[in-house]
mmCIF file of C-alpha atoms and ligand atoms in Angstrom:
data_model
loop_
_atom_site.group_PDB
_atom_site.id
_atom_site.type_symbol
_atom_site.label_atom_id
_atom_site.label_comp_id
_atom_site.label_asym_id
_atom_site.label_seq_id
_atom_site.Cartn_x
_atom_site.Cartn_y
_atom_site.Cartn_z
ATOM 1 C CA MET A 1 -32.365 91.722 -117.784
ATOM 2 C CA LYS A 2 -33.571 92.231 -121.240
ATOM 3 C CA ALA A 3 -34.130 90.101 -123.702
ATOM 4 C CA VAL A 4 -34.912 91.362 -127.291
ATOM 5 C CA VAL A 5 -37.336 88.557 -129.338
ATOM 6 C CA LEU A 6 -37.680 88.070 -132.928
ATOM 7 C CA VAL A 7 -41.297 87.383 -133.844
ATOM 8 C CA GLY A 8 -41.285 89.654 -137.276
ATOM 9 C CA GLY A 9 -40.591 86.363 -139.858
ATOM 10 C CA GLU A 10 -43.878 85.872 -142.064
ATOM 11 C CA GLY A 11 -43.839 81.892 -141.178
ATOM 12 C CA THR A 12 -44.093 80.802 -144.589
ATOM 13 C CA ARG A 13 -43.635 77.473 -143.977
ATOM 14 C CA LEU A 14 -47.259 77.584 -142.234
ATOM 15 C CA ARG A 15 -49.497 79.333 -144.355
ATOM 16 C CA PRO A 16 -51.941 79.889 -145.141
ATOM 17 C CA LEU A 17 -52.518 80.182 -140.864
ATOM 18 C CA THR A 18 -50.095 82.765 -141.429
ATOM 19 C CA LEU A 19 -52.034 84.788 -143.541
ATOM 20 C CA SER A 20 -54.342 86.024 -141.300
ATOM 21 C CA VAL A 21 -52.222 85.496 -138.060
ATOM 22 C CA PRO A 22 -48.225 85.348 -137.211
ATOM 23 C CA LYS A 23 -46.825 82.577 -136.455
ATOM 24 C CA GLN A 24 -46.054 82.838 -132.420
ATOM 25 C CA MET A 25 -49.074 84.438 -132.166
ATOM 26 C CA LEU A 26 -51.010 80.963 -133.076
ATOM 27 C CA PRO A 27 -51.554 78.862 -130.927
ATOM 28 C CA VAL A 28 -49.606 75.851 -128.507
ATOM 29 C CA VAL A 29 -52.191 73.983 -126.564
ATOM 30 C CA GLU A 30 -54.591 76.833 -126.276
ATOM 31 C CA GLN A 31 -52.178 79.314 -124.701
ATOM 32 C CA PRO A 32 -50.344 81.694 -128.536
ATOM 33 C CA MET A 33 -46.415 79.832 -128.765
ATOM 34 C CA ILE A 34 -45.487 83.453 -127.908
ATOM 35 C CA GLU A 35 -46.131 83.599 -123.849
ATOM 36 C CA ARG A 36 -44.429 80.211 -123.809
ATOM 37 C CA VAL A 37 -41.807 81.818 -125.166
ATOM 38 C CA LEU A 38 -42.001 84.746 -122.704
ATOM 39 C CA GLY A 39 -43.288 82.820 -119.751
ATOM 40 C CA GLN A 40 -39.592 80.774 -120.206
ATOM 41 C CA LEU A 41 -37.395 83.857 -120.561
ATOM 42 C CA GLY A 42 -39.675 85.626 -117.311
ATOM 43 C CA ARG A 43 -39.170 82.386 -115.641
ATOM 44 C CA HIS A 44 -35.366 82.956 -115.749
ATOM 45 C CA GLY A 45 -35.527 86.433 -114.702
ATOM 46 C CA ILE A 46 -35.500 88.513 -117.827
ATOM 47 C CA ASP A 47 -37.906 91.293 -116.993
ATOM 48 C CA GLU A 48 -38.002 93.333 -119.859
ATOM 49 C CA VAL A 49 -38.615 91.637 -123.860
ATOM 50 C CA VAL A 50 -38.512 93.982 -126.913
ATOM 51 C CA LEU A 51 -40.939 92.442 -129.393
ATOM 52 C CA SER A 52 -39.207 92.445 -132.572
ATOM 53 C CA LEU A 53 -42.299 92.176 -134.560
ATOM 54 C CA GLY A 54 -42.963 93.288 -138.576
ATOM 55 C CA TYR A 55 -44.969 91.330 -140.583
ATOM 56 C CA LEU A 56 -48.887 91.879 -139.292
ATOM 57 C CA PRO A 57 -47.528 93.663 -135.671
ATOM 58 C CA ASP A 58 -51.579 94.927 -134.882
ATOM 59 C CA ALA A 59 -51.690 90.808 -133.680
ATOM 60 C CA PHE A 60 -49.318 91.144 -130.851
ATOM 61 C CA MET A 61 -50.494 94.482 -129.753
ATOM 62 C CA LYS A 62 -53.944 94.317 -129.819
ATOM 63 C CA ALA A 63 -53.837 90.674 -127.912
ATOM 64 C CA TYR A 64 -51.341 92.395 -124.681
ATOM 65 C CA PRO A 65 -52.912 96.053 -124.641
ATOM 66 C CA ASP A 66 -51.334 97.197 -121.079
ATOM 67 C CA GLY A 67 -47.739 95.765 -122.229
ATOM 68 C CA VAL A 68 -47.509 92.308 -120.299
ATOM 69 C CA ALA A 69 -47.698 88.990 -121.692
ATOM 70 C CA ALA A 70 -46.832 85.974 -119.370
ATOM 71 C CA GLY A 71 -45.137 88.260 -116.737
ATOM 72 C CA VAL A 72 -42.847 90.226 -118.651
ATOM 73 C CA ARG A 73 -43.055 94.309 -119.720
ATOM 74 C CA LEU A 74 -43.077 94.280 -123.142
ATOM 75 C CA SER A 75 -42.266 97.324 -125.755
ATOM 76 C CA TYR A 76 -42.383 96.622 -129.061
ATOM 77 C CA ALA A 77 -40.511 97.801 -132.167
ATOM 78 C CA ILE A 78 -41.919 97.781 -135.277
ATOM 79 C CA GLU A 79 -39.971 97.595 -138.568
ATOM 80 C CA ALA A 80 -41.424 99.039 -141.815
ATOM 81 C CA LYS A 81 -38.957 97.120 -143.858
ATOM 82 C CA PRO A 82 -37.545 93.713 -142.849
ATOM 83 C CA LEU A 83 -34.333 94.322 -141.113
ATOM 84 C CA GLY A 84 -32.990 89.775 -141.601
ATOM 85 C CA THR A 85 -32.628 88.945 -138.507
ATOM 86 C CA ALA A 86 -29.032 91.527 -137.336
ATOM 87 C CA GLY A 87 -31.105 94.304 -138.150
ATOM 88 C CA ALA A 88 -33.964 93.540 -135.837
ATOM 89 C CA ILE A 89 -32.092 92.548 -133.207
ATOM 90 C CA ARG A 90 -30.160 95.982 -134.572
ATOM 91 C CA PHE A 91 -33.624 98.232 -134.366
ATOM 92 C CA SER A 92 -34.741 96.439 -131.172
ATOM 93 C CA ALA A 93 -32.015 96.479 -128.963
ATOM 94 C CA LEU A 94 -31.009 101.045 -130.180
ATOM 95 C CA SER A 95 -35.150 101.974 -129.591
ATOM 96 C CA ALA A 96 -35.405 99.932 -126.104
ATOM 97 C CA GLN A 97 -31.590 101.684 -126.168
ATOM 98 C CA ILE A 98 -30.700 98.940 -124.197
ATOM 99 C CA ASP A 99 -26.454 99.553 -123.126
ATOM 100 C CA GLY A 100 -26.007 96.345 -121.142
ATOM 101 C CA THR A 101 -25.825 92.367 -122.068
ATOM 102 C CA PHE A 102 -28.540 91.791 -123.308
ATOM 103 C CA VAL A 103 -30.862 88.392 -124.185
ATOM 104 C CA VAL A 104 -31.952 87.543 -128.119
ATOM 105 C CA ALA A 105 -34.321 84.769 -128.535
ATOM 106 C CA ASN A 106 -36.035 83.318 -131.675
ATOM 107 C CA GLY A 107 -39.864 83.263 -130.932
ATOM 108 C CA ASP A 108 -41.486 79.766 -132.321
ATOM 109 C CA VAL A 109 -38.900 78.078 -130.035
ATOM 110 C CA LEU A 110 -40.327 76.262 -127.700
ATOM 111 C CA THR A 111 -37.411 75.755 -124.897
ATOM 112 C CA ASP A 112 -36.389 74.217 -121.154
ATOM 113 C CA MET A 113 -32.828 75.485 -120.815
ATOM 114 C CA ASP A 114 -30.829 76.826 -118.893
ATOM 115 C CA LEU A 115 -30.798 80.307 -119.736
ATOM 116 C CA GLY A 116 -28.546 81.317 -116.251
ATOM 117 C CA ALA A 117 -26.432 78.542 -117.224
ATOM 118 C CA LEU A 118 -25.270 80.177 -120.387
ATOM 119 C CA LEU A 119 -25.041 84.115 -119.369
ATOM 120 C CA GLU A 120 -22.269 82.537 -116.009
ATOM 121 C CA PHE A 121 -20.849 80.240 -119.491
ATOM 122 C CA HIS A 122 -20.789 84.187 -120.936
ATOM 123 C CA ARG A 123 -19.499 85.975 -118.620
ATOM 124 C CA ALA A 124 -16.875 84.124 -117.783
ATOM 125 C CA ARG A 125 -15.307 83.517 -121.392
ATOM 126 C CA GLY A 126 -15.135 87.141 -121.180
ATOM 127 C CA ALA A 127 -16.972 86.705 -124.578
ATOM 128 C CA GLU A 128 -18.787 89.445 -127.036
ATOM 129 C CA GLY A 129 -21.664 86.938 -127.785
ATOM 130 C CA SER A 130 -22.472 83.067 -126.706
ATOM 131 C CA ILE A 131 -24.576 81.111 -128.459
ATOM 132 C CA SER A 132 -27.659 78.336 -127.175
ATOM 133 C CA LEU A 133 -27.301 74.621 -128.921
ATOM 134 C CA HIS A 134 -29.182 71.749 -129.137
ATOM 135 C CA PRO A 135 -27.994 68.291 -130.565
ATOM 136 C CA VAL A 136 -31.004 67.263 -133.845
ATOM 137 C CA ASP A 137 -30.702 64.348 -136.179
ATOM 138 C CA ASP A 138 -31.012 66.148 -139.176
ATOM 139 C CA PRO A 139 -29.304 69.177 -139.160
ATOM 140 C CA SER A 140 -29.300 70.519 -141.773
ATOM 141 C CA THR A 141 -32.529 72.778 -140.979
ATOM 142 C CA PHE A 142 -30.892 74.781 -139.251
ATOM 143 C CA GLY A 143 -27.964 77.209 -137.992
ATOM 144 C CA VAL A 144 -24.619 74.394 -137.225
ATOM 145 C CA VAL A 145 -21.842 75.276 -135.304
ATOM 146 C CA PRO A 146 -18.986 73.576 -134.381
ATOM 147 C CA THR A 147 -17.074 74.819 -131.359
ATOM 148 C CA ASP A 148 -13.446 73.790 -130.082
ATOM 149 C CA GLU A 149 -13.167 72.218 -126.321
ATOM 150 C CA THR A 150 -13.022 75.730 -124.431
ATOM 151 C CA GLY A 151 -15.982 76.658 -126.462
ATOM 152 C CA ARG A 152 -15.780 79.027 -129.178
ATOM 153 C CA VAL A 153 -17.070 78.953 -132.134
ATOM 154 C CA ARG A 154 -14.766 77.493 -135.212
ATOM 155 C CA ALA A 155 -18.106 78.528 -138.179
ATOM 156 C CA PHE A 156 -21.464 78.941 -138.397
ATOM 157 C CA VAL A 157 -22.959 76.982 -140.508
ATOM 158 C CA GLU A 158 -26.214 77.811 -141.343
ATOM 159 C CA LYS A 159 -28.621 75.079 -143.423
ATOM 160 C CA PRO A 160 -26.033 73.538 -145.043
ATOM 161 C CA ALA A 161 -26.547 69.505 -147.048
ATOM 162 C CA ARG A 162 -27.078 66.972 -144.786
ATOM 163 C CA GLU A 163 -24.017 65.387 -145.763
ATOM 164 C CA GLU A 164 -21.429 68.361 -145.127
ATOM 165 C CA ALA A 165 -23.185 69.728 -141.883
ATOM 166 C CA PRO A 166 -20.018 69.738 -139.368
ATOM 167 C CA THR A 167 -21.421 68.300 -136.600
ATOM 168 C CA HIS A 168 -25.730 67.726 -134.915
ATOM 169 C CA LEU A 169 -25.306 70.990 -132.652
ATOM 170 C CA VAL A 170 -27.173 73.368 -134.203
ATOM 171 C CA ASN A 171 -27.791 76.963 -133.223
ATOM 172 C CA ALA A 172 -31.068 76.983 -130.626
ATOM 173 C CA GLY A 173 -32.178 79.930 -131.653
ATOM 174 C CA THR A 174 -31.764 81.782 -128.054
ATOM 175 C CA TYR A 175 -28.227 84.062 -127.305
ATOM 176 C CA VAL A 176 -26.397 86.450 -124.557
ATOM 177 C CA LEU A 177 -24.372 89.357 -126.982
ATOM 178 C CA GLU A 178 -22.862 92.755 -125.199
ATOM 179 C CA PRO A 179 -23.692 95.629 -126.908
ATOM 180 C CA SER A 180 -20.877 95.996 -129.316
ATOM 181 C CA PHE A 181 -22.436 93.904 -131.604
ATOM 182 C CA LEU A 182 -25.613 95.824 -132.632
ATOM 183 C CA ASP A 183 -21.448 98.202 -134.388
ATOM 184 C CA ARG A 184 -21.177 95.100 -136.111
ATOM 185 C CA VAL A 185 -24.053 95.392 -137.961
ATOM 186 C CA PRO A 186 -25.272 98.149 -140.612
ATOM 187 C CA GLU A 187 -27.601 100.080 -141.577
ATOM 188 C CA GLY A 188 -30.226 99.944 -143.773
ATOM 189 C CA ARG A 189 -30.299 96.585 -145.361
ATOM 190 C CA GLN A 190 -30.996 93.530 -144.326
ATOM 191 C CA VAL A 191 -28.908 91.931 -142.560
ATOM 192 C CA SER A 192 -28.746 88.143 -141.180
ATOM 193 C CA VAL A 193 -27.012 87.512 -137.976
ATOM 194 C CA GLU A 194 -26.910 83.728 -139.086
ATOM 195 C CA ARG A 195 -25.548 83.753 -142.462
ATOM 196 C CA GLU A 196 -23.123 87.640 -141.938
ATOM 197 C CA THR A 197 -22.988 88.678 -138.368
ATOM 198 C CA PHE A 198 -21.851 85.387 -136.823
ATOM 199 C CA PRO A 199 -19.735 84.056 -139.162
ATOM 200 C CA ALA A 200 -18.121 87.801 -138.630
ATOM 201 C CA MET A 201 -17.738 87.481 -135.285
ATOM 202 C CA VAL A 202 -16.194 84.415 -135.367
ATOM 203 C CA ALA A 203 -13.234 84.765 -137.660
ATOM 204 C CA ASP A 204 -12.729 87.665 -134.613
ATOM 205 C CA GLY A 205 -12.850 84.941 -132.297
ATOM 206 C CA THR A 206 -15.455 86.184 -129.927
ATOM 207 C CA LEU A 207 -18.365 84.556 -130.257
ATOM 208 C CA TYR A 208 -19.092 81.295 -127.990
ATOM 209 C CA ALA A 209 -21.309 78.297 -127.419
ATOM 210 C CA LEU A 210 -22.849 76.197 -125.330
ATOM 211 C CA ALA A 211 -24.964 72.517 -125.524
ATOM 212 C CA ASP A 212 -27.792 72.184 -123.830
ATOM 213 C CA SER A 213 -30.158 68.816 -123.659
ATOM 214 C CA SER A 214 -33.048 70.475 -122.120
ATOM 215 C CA TYR A 215 -36.322 70.145 -123.670
ATOM 216 C CA TRP A 216 -36.105 72.525 -127.385
ATOM 217 C CA LEU A 217 -38.293 72.827 -130.606
ATOM 218 C CA ASP A 218 -38.317 74.707 -132.914
ATOM 219 C CA ALA A 219 -41.891 74.857 -133.896
ATOM 220 C CA GLY A 220 -42.110 76.352 -137.317
ATOM 221 C CA THR A 221 -43.448 74.001 -139.517
ATOM 222 C CA PRO A 222 -46.513 72.035 -139.579
ATOM 223 C CA GLU A 223 -44.749 68.731 -138.694
ATOM 224 C CA THR A 224 -42.918 70.731 -135.646
ATOM 225 C CA TYR A 225 -46.079 72.816 -135.026
ATOM 226 C CA LEU A 226 -48.362 69.111 -134.028
ATOM 227 C CA LYS A 227 -44.938 68.152 -132.532
ATOM 228 C CA ALA A 228 -45.451 70.560 -129.524
ATOM 229 C CA HIS A 229 -48.909 69.651 -129.139
ATOM 230 C CA TRP A 230 -48.644 66.479 -128.754
ATOM 231 C CA ASP A 231 -44.535 67.328 -126.280
ATOM 232 C CA LEU A 232 -47.329 69.163 -124.036
ATOM 233 C CA LEU A 233 -50.009 66.734 -123.420
ATOM 234 C CA GLU A 234 -48.144 63.972 -123.377
ATOM 235 C CA GLY A 235 -45.958 64.697 -120.712
ATOM 236 C CA ARG A 236 -42.853 65.824 -122.246
ATOM 237 C CA ARG A 237 -43.058 69.233 -120.696
ATOM 238 C CA PRO A 238 -43.753 69.115 -116.823
ATOM 239 C CA GLY A 239 -47.051 70.816 -115.664
ATOM 240 C CA PRO A 240 -50.386 70.976 -117.363
ATOM 241 C CA PRO A 241 -50.567 71.284 -121.527
ATOM 242 C CA ALA A 242 -52.339 73.757 -120.604
ATOM 243 C CA PRO A 243 -53.374 76.538 -118.616
ATOM 244 C CA GLY A 244 -56.181 75.570 -116.728
ATOM 245 C CA ALA A 245 -56.676 72.505 -117.647
ATOM 246 C CA LYS A 246 -58.230 69.792 -115.640
ATOM 247 C CA ASP A 247 -57.015 66.507 -115.674
ATOM 248 C CA ALA A 248 -60.277 64.199 -116.404
ATOM 249 C CA GLY A 249 -58.788 60.962 -115.965
ATOM 250 C CA GLY A 250 -56.731 59.099 -119.475
ATOM 251 C CA GLY A 251 -54.653 61.703 -120.748
ATOM 252 C CA VAL A 252 -57.843 63.686 -121.804
ATOM 253 C CA TRP A 253 -57.543 66.990 -120.295
ATOM 254 C CA LEU A 254 -60.076 69.925 -120.549
ATOM 255 C CA VAL A 255 -60.162 73.517 -120.579
ATOM 256 C CA GLY A 256 -63.357 76.270 -119.457
ATOM 257 C CA SER A 257 -66.333 73.797 -119.987
ATOM 258 C CA PRO A 258 -66.638 71.080 -123.049
ATOM 259 C CA ARG A 259 -69.548 68.972 -123.969
ATOM 260 C CA VAL A 260 -68.450 65.934 -124.844
ATOM 261 C CA GLN A 261 -71.011 63.532 -125.679
ATOM 262 C CA GLY A 262 -68.898 60.971 -128.077
ATOM 263 C CA GLU A 263 -66.124 59.069 -127.447
ATOM 264 C CA VAL A 264 -62.078 61.595 -126.836
ATOM 265 C CA ARG A 265 -58.926 58.986 -126.165
ATOM 266 C CA GLY A 266 -56.519 60.649 -125.028
ATOM 267 C CA PRO A 267 -53.469 62.223 -124.988
ATOM 268 C CA ALA A 268 -56.629 64.253 -126.076
ATOM 269 C CA LEU A 269 -57.701 68.068 -124.649
ATOM 270 C CA LEU A 270 -61.015 69.723 -125.235
ATOM 271 C CA GLY A 271 -61.402 73.936 -125.525
ATOM 272 C CA ASP A 272 -64.202 76.034 -123.492
ATOM 273 C CA GLY A 273 -67.160 75.768 -125.288
ATOM 274 C CA ALA A 274 -65.956 72.618 -128.183
ATOM 275 C CA LEU A 275 -68.510 69.795 -128.689
ATOM 276 C CA VAL A 276 -68.450 66.558 -129.458
ATOM 277 C CA CYS A 277 -71.320 65.003 -130.623
ATOM 278 C CA PRO A 278 -73.148 61.375 -130.217
ATOM 279 C CA GLY A 279 -71.457 58.854 -132.388
ATOM 280 C CA ALA A 280 -68.060 61.274 -132.546
ATOM 281 C CA LEU A 281 -64.327 59.717 -132.179
ATOM 282 C CA VAL A 282 -61.277 62.342 -130.631
ATOM 283 C CA GLU A 283 -58.245 60.969 -130.390
ATOM 284 C CA LYS A 284 -54.484 62.402 -130.047
ATOM 285 C CA ALA A 285 -56.185 65.548 -130.721
ATOM 286 C CA VAL A 286 -56.906 69.376 -129.255
ATOM 287 C CA VAL A 287 -59.929 70.339 -129.973
ATOM 288 C CA GLY A 288 -60.033 74.141 -129.402
ATOM 289 C CA ARG A 289 -62.512 76.420 -127.590
ATOM 290 C CA GLY A 290 -66.327 76.309 -129.648
ATOM 291 C CA CYS A 291 -65.047 73.869 -131.930
ATOM 292 C CA VAL A 292 -67.835 71.131 -133.102
ATOM 293 C CA ILE A 293 -67.693 67.212 -133.452
ATOM 294 C CA ALA A 294 -69.993 66.374 -135.695
ATOM 295 C CA SER A 295 -72.265 63.061 -135.086
ATOM 296 C CA GLY A 296 -69.626 59.954 -137.085
ATOM 297 C CA ALA A 297 -66.532 62.110 -137.426
ATOM 298 C CA ARG A 298 -62.810 60.882 -136.274
ATOM 299 C CA VAL A 299 -60.733 63.687 -135.074
ATOM 300 C CA VAL A 300 -56.947 61.787 -135.086
ATOM 301 C CA GLY A 301 -53.645 63.069 -134.453
ATOM 302 C CA SER A 302 -55.528 66.606 -135.496
ATOM 303 C CA VAL A 303 -54.777 69.870 -133.864
ATOM 304 C CA LEU A 304 -57.928 72.293 -134.470
ATOM 305 C CA LEU A 305 -58.545 75.770 -133.823
ATOM 306 C CA ALA A 306 -61.445 77.525 -132.164
ATOM 307 C CA GLY A 307 -64.245 77.206 -134.055
ATOM 308 C CA ALA A 308 -63.406 74.443 -136.241
ATOM 309 C CA MET A 309 -65.742 72.323 -137.243
ATOM 310 C CA VAL A 310 -66.257 68.717 -138.574
ATOM 311 C CA GLY A 311 -69.084 67.961 -140.325
ATOM 312 C CA TRP A 312 -71.188 63.664 -140.109
ATOM 313 C CA GLY A 313 -69.490 61.602 -140.626
ATOM 314 C CA ALA A 314 -65.513 63.076 -141.670
ATOM 315 C CA THR A 315 -62.404 61.978 -140.949
ATOM 316 C CA VAL A 316 -59.890 64.500 -140.412
ATOM 317 C CA THR A 317 -55.812 62.062 -139.714
ATOM 318 C CA GLY A 318 -52.208 63.936 -138.451
ATOM 319 C CA SER A 319 -53.923 68.011 -139.124
ATOM 320 C CA ILE A 320 -54.067 71.292 -138.338
ATOM 321 C CA LEU A 321 -58.262 72.941 -139.077
ATOM 322 C CA GLY A 322 -57.207 76.861 -138.843
ATOM 323 C CA PRO A 323 -59.815 79.067 -136.932
ATOM 324 C CA GLY A 324 -63.214 78.831 -138.112
ATOM 325 C CA SER A 325 -62.687 76.611 -141.027
ATOM 326 C CA CYS A 326 -65.002 73.072 -142.179
ATOM 327 C CA VAL A 327 -64.982 70.423 -143.275
ATOM 328 C CA GLY A 328 -68.013 68.764 -144.871
ATOM 329 C CA ALA A 329 -69.954 65.602 -144.444
ATOM 330 C CA ARG A 330 -67.949 62.831 -145.447
ATOM 331 C CA GLY A 331 -65.193 65.355 -146.173
ATOM 332 C CA ASP A 332 -61.954 63.359 -145.607
ATOM 333 C CA VAL A 333 -58.891 65.760 -144.268
ATOM 334 C CA ARG A 334 -55.169 63.371 -144.609
ATOM 335 C CA PRO A 335 -52.161 64.183 -142.858
ATOM 336 C CA LEU A 336 -50.218 67.138 -143.174
ATOM 337 C CA SER A 337 -52.791 69.622 -144.365
ATOM 338 C CA VAL A 338 -52.927 72.971 -143.039
ATOM 339 C CA LEU A 339 -56.356 74.864 -143.239
ATOM 340 C CA GLY A 340 -55.950 77.889 -143.597
ATOM 341 C CA HIS A 341 -58.383 80.562 -141.589
ATOM 342 C CA ARG A 342 -61.976 80.113 -142.279
ATOM 343 C CA ALA A 343 -60.580 77.523 -144.758
ATOM 344 C CA SER A 344 -63.924 74.736 -146.280
ATOM 345 C CA VAL A 345 -63.033 70.865 -147.115
ATOM 346 C CA GLY A 346 -66.487 70.060 -148.837
ATOM 347 C CA ALA A 347 -68.542 67.842 -148.645
ATOM 348 C CA GLY A 348 -67.462 64.490 -149.820
ATOM 349 C CA ALA A 349 -64.066 66.104 -150.310
ATOM 350 C CA VAL A 350 -60.704 64.653 -149.872
ATOM 351 C CA VAL A 351 -57.711 66.511 -149.040
ATOM 352 C CA ALA A 352 -54.550 64.597 -148.566
ATOM 353 C CA GLY A 353 -51.317 66.753 -147.685
ATOM 354 C CA GLU A 354 -52.268 69.525 -149.245
ATOM 355 C CA ARG A 355 -52.619 73.309 -147.948
ATOM 356 C CA VAL A 356 -56.436 74.764 -148.203
ATOM 357 C CA PRO A 357 -56.221 78.701 -148.268
ATOM 358 C CA GLY A 358 -59.508 80.455 -146.675
HETATM 359 N N1 GDD B 401 -38.446 91.136 -136.327
HETATM 360 C C1 GDD B 401 -38.095 89.856 -137.616
HETATM 361 N N2 GDD B 401 -37.658 91.104 -138.833
HETATM 362 N N3 GDD B 401 -38.204 88.765 -136.928
HETATM 363 C C2 GDD B 401 -37.470 88.060 -137.934
HETATM 364 C C3 GDD B 401 -36.689 88.225 -139.536
HETATM 365 C C4 GDD B 401 -36.308 89.442 -140.082
HETATM 366 O O1 GDD B 401 -36.879 90.197 -140.410
HETATM 367 N N4 GDD B 401 -37.360 87.385 -140.455
HETATM 368 C C5 GDD B 401 -36.474 86.100 -138.642
HETATM 369 N N5 GDD B 401 -37.560 86.729 -138.415
HETATM 370 C C6 GDD B 401 -37.899 86.147 -137.075
HETATM 371 C C7 GDD B 401 -38.745 84.813 -137.187
HETATM 372 O O2 GDD B 401 -40.761 85.736 -136.552
HETATM 373 C C8 GDD B 401 -38.076 83.613 -136.197
HETATM 374 O O3 GDD B 401 -39.001 84.564 -135.155
HETATM 375 C C9 GDD B 401 -37.068 84.705 -135.595
HETATM 376 O O4 GDD B 401 -36.244 85.233 -136.291
HETATM 377 C C10 GDD B 401 -36.461 82.835 -136.823
HETATM 378 O O5 GDD B 401 -37.149 82.476 -138.224
HETATM 379 P P1 GDD B 401 -37.656 81.818 -138.705
HETATM 380 O O6 GDD B 401 -37.457 81.823 -140.357
HETATM 381 O O7 GDD B 401 -37.591 80.655 -137.653
HETATM 382 O O8 GDD B 401 -35.627 80.821 -139.019
HETATM 383 P P2 GDD B 401 -35.120 79.204 -139.451
HETATM 384 O O9 GDD B 401 -35.721 78.938 -138.349
HETATM 385 O O10 GDD B 401 -35.600 78.990 -140.514
HETATM 386 O O11 GDD B 401 -33.601 79.850 -138.779
HETATM 387 C C11 GDD B 401 -33.845 80.097 -136.945
HETATM 388 O O12 GDD B 401 -33.552 79.135 -136.311
HETATM 389 C C12 GDD B 401 -33.337 78.273 -136.082
HETATM 390 C C13 GDD B 401 -33.658 77.521 -134.492
HETATM 391 O O13 GDD B 401 -34.364 76.786 -134.717
HETATM 392 C C14 GDD B 401 -32.203 80.078 -137.683
HETATM 393 O O14 GDD B 401 -31.256 81.008 -136.644
HETATM 394 C C15 GDD B 401 -31.277 78.767 -138.056
HETATM 395 O O15 GDD B 401 -29.311 79.145 -137.255
HETATM 396 C C16 GDD B 401 -30.537 78.151 -135.811
HETATM 397 O O16 GDD B 401 -30.927 76.898 -135.918
HETATM 398 MG MG1 MG B 402 -37.912 79.119 -136.715
#
C-alpha cells in the first residue's frame, strides 16, 4: 500500500534548528525523525511513500539519493509554494498516480499505532476517510475529534480553546483515505485538511475515527522533541534507543566509539567520536556524534546535535544545542533554550530559555 507523508512545513516551533534543517530531518537519538516515521509505516505494510516536500526539499533528496529510507521506497512531490495539508495530499497523491485506498501521515509524529486495525475499521465501515485518534491531557494544540458510538466523526475542531474542547481524543495525524478525497480538494490555493476538507466530510457523514492508545508523540516543539529522546532512552518505546546502540550498563548507551573520560549517568547516549573530558558530568542527555564536553562542564536533561561543543566549566540544562554550536567557558544555558546551527554562546554568558540563532 502507498502512503503520503507530509514533511513540507517550516517547523516554526523548532526554530532556529529548522532554519537550516527541516524538522523531519532532525535526529531523534541519532536517527533522522523521518526514518523513524517511515520505519513504523514499513512495519505495517507500507512499501511505497511519497514525501510531500515544500520547505528545504534538498535535505531529503540528498539524504536518500537511492530513493530508499528505512526499507521503504520513496518518491518526491515538491510544491512550488505551500499548498496546505489537503493541497499537499492532493498534489502528492496525483503525482504518484495513487488510485486506490491510501494512507497519510504527518511526518513529525512518532508512534507505534496499529495501522492494520485502522485499515480494517475503515473497510468495515465503508468510510471515505478514517482518522487515528489519541487521548491527550490538553487537546487545545491539536485537532479535536468527537465521534458517535459507531466511530462516525461528529465534528472536527482544529485547536479549540482548552475549555471548549468537546473530548480529549485528538487527531493523531495518521489517516486512511479513499481516492474520492482528492476530488474534494480545490486546486490553485492553500487548503487545510483540518479546517476545510475534514469538516466537509463530517457534514457528509463519510469521516470515521478510531482511538489507539499505543505510544504517540508529536515531536514538533522543543518540549516534545526533548521528550522523544527521553522516551527512547527510558524504554517507553521498545528496542535500543538508536540503531547500533550498545548497552554500556546503568542506562548508558554508546554508538560507535565515543571517549568517556568524565562521568556519564544514565539515561544517556553518546554518539560516535563524542568526547566527555575528565571532570565533566553528563546526565540524562544525548550527546551527538563528534560533540565535545570540556572539563568541569555539566550537561543535564539536554540534547546535543552533531559537533556541538560545551566549554570548560559551562552548564547546559534542559536545552537543545544545534549542530556545531558552541557554549563558551563558564557559559550557562538554562531550560528550554534552543541553539541553532553553529550558534555561539559567549564565555560566561547566561541564556535562559532563549532561542539563539546561528
Ligand atoms: N507538504 C506540505 N505542505 N506539508 C505541510 C504543509 C504544507 O503546506 N503544512 C504542514 N505540513 C506538514 C508538516 O511538515 C508536518 O509534518 C505535518 O504537515 C503537520 O503539520 P504541523 O505543523 O506539525 O501541524 P500540527 O502539529 O500543528 O497539527 C497537526 O498535527 C496534529 C497531530 O500531531 C494537525 O493535523 C492536528 O489536527 C493534529 O492533531
Ligand atoms: Mg506537528
